[in-house]
């Protein structure tokens, strides 16, 4: 089909504003699926995504729309992950599009994430047109939202379709707007091949399936291809496009089209998101712009609760990585937790998703250590190391200075909560940048915040201080010098390596004190008294004590309770077995986890 | 069931005037018609059991509850008569019945005595009326005294009194008063329990978080006080919660802790034949309809050895290494050497020809015992 009749677009929206539902409606109303074939939400095919109401992996769908002018158009709807952790993937998905539908909730209005995504789309020269969703809600204020869009984002919104994706109201207007407002692609089918990889997944039969937007040239079976950034080469086995939830092979993909390529590639890392695929024998002069190597932002130790399950954990991580090039892991050993892995993630959400998948899909019981960021440690000998595991911090005498990652954070919140949000940012060592009122009642607050202060429980704190109304977005700004120290936890005077973490020197006392309090509740009484201490550089800064156990006895045991009492004793022994032995103290696994959740007081 | 040198017999009487708020035993408040149906069934169960196991020798009988003194005393008489008819009950068998003040009249006590009951266990719990109220007991101290005197008058020369520590609101002083009043009565045996807040009882709902109960330090102080004060009055502790005059240990209960086989009758009663444990159901109606079934648990040798240890270590005298070898044909040090050494090093256990818990070991008996399961 002629490029004039192709529309490549995405939908951008804040979580819960109705992106997936609108996608469902578009697919339903264009000739691809009958209603009967519809899954509830076609694009979100992972259980986890559905539960969290977010989309993790970008996917694409090709549908055929017969417009009111009588012509047929191919719609390639490219889905984008909706969370800040996946910003880079979002940017590559956007780069595969020519236009974007901005969905705004008629009751909620614009949120920080909406803005971030709109700006990202505009940066990629996409034509953005708005639709106002949920107009059937009693609290809907479409006029107000239209003005907000025009005032804040500065795009025309007066003729925005007023729709209800859920109830199928005015979806036809959206379809016509796609034809009218999303520009047709403009590539050269005869030029050397230039295909942008915007996602990939691993299939045990086909190997890696690369999702591509053909910018220029043509690709078909048998063509030798080269991934320009990773340098990997292969021969194309199959090309095709995306049905809903299935791959439909075709003869060739040419400029302007969106589809997939398979080439017996074994590792998703060879088809990095953002890389350019070209013809190995007739390469293009330049790769497409914007490729970045994905960098883990957050690290933590992941250990099997049962040491014997280490090989299972390794296999599970290997399998997850096949589909998730942004997951990093390497083996490490902890004195307290035994053999495990140091894992790197795009952000805390990514960490939680991986952790949940390991537990759910691979049935593993895990112990994870406190998440941390990458610190740059400049040593006195001129060497610089990137520190991901606190226990590897060199002796203070060898450290010239340290640097920590800083992010630009944008928080949108209604004006009633501005004070308390700013207070929170201040507490988290934030540096105020600016504040502007988007409209009378809502403000956009900009701060520079150390990443290690927000990977923790920042998002929860933000929500609790704004009754759930604040929205938050960030991007890495760079590294800055900071006075960081390693906080160690000593249990019965033995350092527990898995509990150490890096913290700013001004927060060390507070964090240490709360850790000790929390651990005191988690560690069961022993026959002896157990001091729990927090120390920095060998100096104790906080202390709690677990009192010695004085009584652990059942007063009664007669003929009728012998079996029951035996089970009780077995349970007690079982519980002891599952604990981690540090020196002569048994530490339950929950202790390692609980310190990750030092709630706001 | 396999035969043996002698069985013990437990008969469960699941009736009370009203169930106490801390109690987790199987017991109901029922009328005389239910009593009759139940005892009829008990007699039939005795016949059936005797058919299976034969006329085995019996060394002790314990009639517990519930409150066995609630139903008509003639039912108890009939049960004992039936047991003697069907089994070879030794002439010097220890035959105990549990009694609560208020329900045990002097007439009833005399019937029990004439039927062959030679030991009485009276539930006092506390001599403080406020504490009795707290426990939702139905008697006061004065009524207990009356029952105690009646028992002596009826000819009981082997009496146990149950008392309780760690009752909500109890203090060291009030507990000491209970102890002092009890020793003044000079019973042969005293069971002194620390209150256990059991799941499924009203107490559990009230006290599961431990608030309102004496704290751990006070509870231990009461426990030490029990041992010391009773010792001064000629009672020795022979088990975690049991004290007696010399030679007046409860033989029946000693049997439980030394793995003597026993036959249980009635709902919720347990039995043990040396190899298997049986747990009867607790459905009163099914039982009265003649369903005497029980769940069976076959013990592996490991289970049996674990039981030998955790039951035997409840006794102050502990277990004998020679007995272990006789029972299992293996040296205890080969099976549990590591555990014995560890606990001995921690000062919780004496590891000699006899293995026994130290006082400190008794405090944390579960910790010690769990090493062996």
PDB file of C-alpha atoms in Angstrom, chain B residues 29-126:
ATOM      1  CA  UNK B  29     -23.101 -27.248  78.610  1.00  0.00           C
ATOM      2  CA  UNK B  30     -25.785 -29.911  78.118  1.00  0.00           C
ATOM      3  CA  UNK B  31     -28.860 -31.298  79.798  1.00  0.00           C
ATOM      4  CA  UNK B  32     -29.368 -34.642  81.506  1.00  0.00           C
ATOM      5  CA  UNK B  33     -30.780 -36.260  78.333  1.00  0.00           C
ATOM      6  CA  UNK B  34     -27.508 -35.660  76.491  1.00  0.00           C
ATOM      7  CA  UNK B  35     -25.552 -36.931  79.490  1.00  0.00           C
ATOM      8  CA  UNK B  36     -27.470 -40.174  79.284  1.00  0.00           C
ATOM      9  CA  UNK B  37     -26.944 -40.623  75.543  1.00  0.00           C
ATOM     10  CA  UNK B  38     -23.263 -39.898  75.947  1.00  0.00           C
ATOM     11  CA  UNK B  39     -22.676 -42.371  78.754  1.00  0.00           C
ATOM     12  CA  UNK B  40     -24.650 -45.035  76.895  1.00  0.00           C
ATOM     13  CA  UNK B  41     -22.346 -44.523  73.954  1.00  0.00           C
ATOM     14  CA  UNK B  42     -19.291 -44.602  76.235  1.00  0.00           C
ATOM     15  CA  UNK B  43     -20.295 -48.011  77.525  1.00  0.00           C
ATOM     16  CA  UNK B  44     -20.818 -49.292  73.989  1.00  0.00           C
ATOM     17  CA  UNK B  45     -17.431 -47.909  72.965  1.00  0.00           C
ATOM     18  CA  UNK B  46     -15.831 -49.746  75.897  1.00  0.00           C
ATOM     19  CA  UNK B  47     -17.386 -53.004  74.728  1.00  0.00           C
ATOM     20  CA  UNK B  48     -16.187 -52.432  71.174  1.00  0.00           C
ATOM     21  CA  UNK B  49     -12.670 -51.502  72.219  1.00  0.00           C
ATOM     22  CA  UNK B  50     -12.389 -54.516  74.509  1.00  0.00           C
ATOM     23  CA  UNK B  51     -13.359 -56.717  71.596  1.00  0.00           C
ATOM     24  CA  UNK B  52     -10.459 -55.331  69.572  1.00  0.00           C
ATOM     25  CA  UNK B  53      -7.697 -55.149  72.178  1.00  0.00           C
ATOM     26  CA  UNK B  54      -8.818 -57.919  74.498  1.00  0.00           C
ATOM     27  CA  UNK B  55      -8.735 -57.996  78.271  1.00  0.00           C
ATOM     28  CA  UNK B  56      -5.549 -56.018  78.657  1.00  0.00           C
ATOM     29  CA  UNK B  57      -4.007 -55.079  82.008  1.00  0.00           C
ATOM     30  CA  UNK B  58      -4.767 -51.519  83.113  1.00  0.00           C
ATOM     31  CA  UNK B  59      -2.528 -49.613  85.509  1.00  0.00           C
ATOM     32  CA  UNK B  60      -4.350 -46.287  85.792  1.00  0.00           C
ATOM     33  CA  UNK B  61      -7.590 -44.536  84.925  1.00  0.00           C
ATOM     34  CA  UNK B  62      -8.086 -40.806  84.540  1.00  0.00           C
ATOM     35  CA  UNK B  63     -11.552 -39.341  84.203  1.00  0.00           C
ATOM     36  CA  UNK B  64     -11.132 -35.837  82.879  1.00  0.00           C
ATOM     37  CA  UNK B  65     -13.061 -33.188  81.111  1.00  0.00           C
ATOM     38  CA  UNK B  66     -14.859 -30.899  80.922  1.00  0.00           C
ATOM     39  CA  UNK B  67     -16.097 -31.337  84.423  1.00  0.00           C
ATOM     40  CA  UNK B  68     -16.678 -35.031  85.196  1.00  0.00           C
ATOM     41  CA  UNK B  69     -18.496 -34.082  88.387  1.00  0.00           C
ATOM     42  CA  UNK B  70     -21.275 -32.316  86.453  1.00  0.00           C
ATOM     43  CA  UNK B  71     -23.299 -35.354  85.294  1.00  0.00           C
ATOM     44  CA  UNK B  72     -24.978 -37.766  87.685  1.00  0.00           C
ATOM     45  CA  UNK B  73     -22.340 -39.678  89.738  1.00  0.00           C
ATOM     46  CA  UNK B  74     -23.991 -42.986  88.904  1.00  0.00           C
ATOM     47  CA  UNK B  75     -22.802 -42.615  85.303  1.00  0.00           C
ATOM     48  CA  UNK B  76     -19.204 -42.504  86.521  1.00  0.00           C
ATOM     49  CA  UNK B  77     -19.887 -45.534  88.644  1.00  0.00           C
ATOM     50  CA  UNK B  78     -21.260 -47.365  85.596  1.00  0.00           C
ATOM     51  CA  UNK B  79     -18.217 -46.452  83.510  1.00  0.00           C
ATOM     52  CA  UNK B  80     -15.782 -47.707  86.125  1.00  0.00           C
ATOM     53  CA  UNK B  81     -17.826 -50.851  86.553  1.00  0.00           C
ATOM     54  CA  UNK B  82     -17.707 -51.443  82.794  1.00  0.00           C
ATOM     55  CA  UNK B  83     -13.943 -50.829  82.635  1.00  0.00           C
ATOM     56  CA  UNK B  84     -13.342 -53.328  85.413  1.00  0.00           C
ATOM     57  CA  UNK B  85     -15.580 -55.836  83.694  1.00  0.00           C
ATOM     58  CA  UNK B  86     -13.871 -55.544  80.325  1.00  0.00           C
ATOM     59  CA  UNK B  87     -10.246 -54.969  81.325  1.00  0.00           C
ATOM     60  CA  UNK B  88      -7.856 -56.357  83.887  1.00  0.00           C
ATOM     61  CA  UNK B  89      -7.739 -53.251  86.069  1.00  0.00           C
ATOM     62  CA  UNK B  90      -4.987 -53.684  88.621  1.00  0.00           C
ATOM     63  CA  UNK B  91      -6.191 -53.589  92.270  1.00  0.00           C
ATOM     64  CA  UNK B  92      -3.679 -50.827  93.041  1.00  0.00           C
ATOM     65  CA  UNK B  93      -4.454 -48.835  89.876  1.00  0.00           C
ATOM     66  CA  UNK B  94      -4.479 -45.070  90.333  1.00  0.00           C
ATOM     67  CA  UNK B  95      -7.996 -43.899  89.492  1.00  0.00           C
ATOM     68  CA  UNK B  96      -8.383 -40.117  89.256  1.00  0.00           C
ATOM     69  CA  UNK B  97     -11.376 -37.921  88.643  1.00  0.00           C
ATOM     70  CA  UNK B  98     -11.328 -34.193  87.972  1.00  0.00           C
ATOM     71  CA  UNK B  99     -13.717 -32.089  90.013  1.00  0.00           C
ATOM     72  CA  UNK B 100     -14.830 -28.493  90.195  1.00  0.00           C
ATOM     73  CA  UNK B 101     -16.116 -26.897  93.378  1.00  0.00           C
ATOM     74  CA  UNK B 102     -19.903 -26.410  93.252  1.00  0.00           C
ATOM     75  CA  UNK B 103     -20.608 -29.460  91.118  1.00  0.00           C
ATOM     76  CA  UNK B 104     -18.940 -31.981  93.468  1.00  0.00           C
ATOM     77  CA  UNK B 105     -21.299 -32.563  96.365  1.00  0.00           C
ATOM     78  CA  UNK B 106     -20.312 -34.753  99.287  1.00  0.00           C
ATOM     79  CA  UNK B 107     -22.836 -37.352  98.095  1.00  0.00           C
ATOM     80  CA  UNK B 108     -21.259 -37.492  94.662  1.00  0.00           C
ATOM     81  CA  UNK B 109     -17.789 -37.710  96.134  1.00  0.00           C
ATOM     82  CA  UNK B 110     -18.857 -40.690  98.204  1.00  0.00           C
ATOM     83  CA  UNK B 111     -20.257 -42.455  95.130  1.00  0.00           C
ATOM     84  CA  UNK B 112     -16.941 -41.963  93.294  1.00  0.00           C
ATOM     85  CA  UNK B 113     -15.029 -43.215  96.260  1.00  0.00           C
ATOM     86  CA  UNK B 114     -17.181 -46.325  96.567  1.00  0.00           C
ATOM     87  CA  UNK B 115     -16.814 -46.950  92.827  1.00  0.00           C
ATOM     88  CA  UNK B 116     -13.044 -47.153  93.302  1.00  0.00           C
ATOM     89  CA  UNK B 117     -11.852 -43.616  92.539  1.00  0.00           C
ATOM     90  CA  UNK B 118      -8.815 -43.073  94.745  1.00  0.00           C
ATOM     91  CA  UNK B 119      -7.478 -39.729  93.579  1.00  0.00           C
ATOM     92  CA  UNK B 120      -9.226 -36.398  93.185  1.00  0.00           C
ATOM     93  CA  UNK B 121      -8.039 -33.421  91.161  1.00  0.00           C
ATOM     94  CA  UNK B 122      -9.788 -30.183  92.074  1.00  0.00           C
ATOM     95  CA  UNK B 123      -9.694 -27.100  89.874  1.00  0.00           C
ATOM     96  CA  UNK B 124      -9.118 -24.133  92.144  1.00  0.00           C
ATOM     97  CA  UNK B 125      -6.943 -21.877  89.943  1.00  0.00           C
ATOM     98  CA  UNK B 126      -6.798 -19.008  92.451  1.00  0.00           C
TER      99      UNK B 126
END
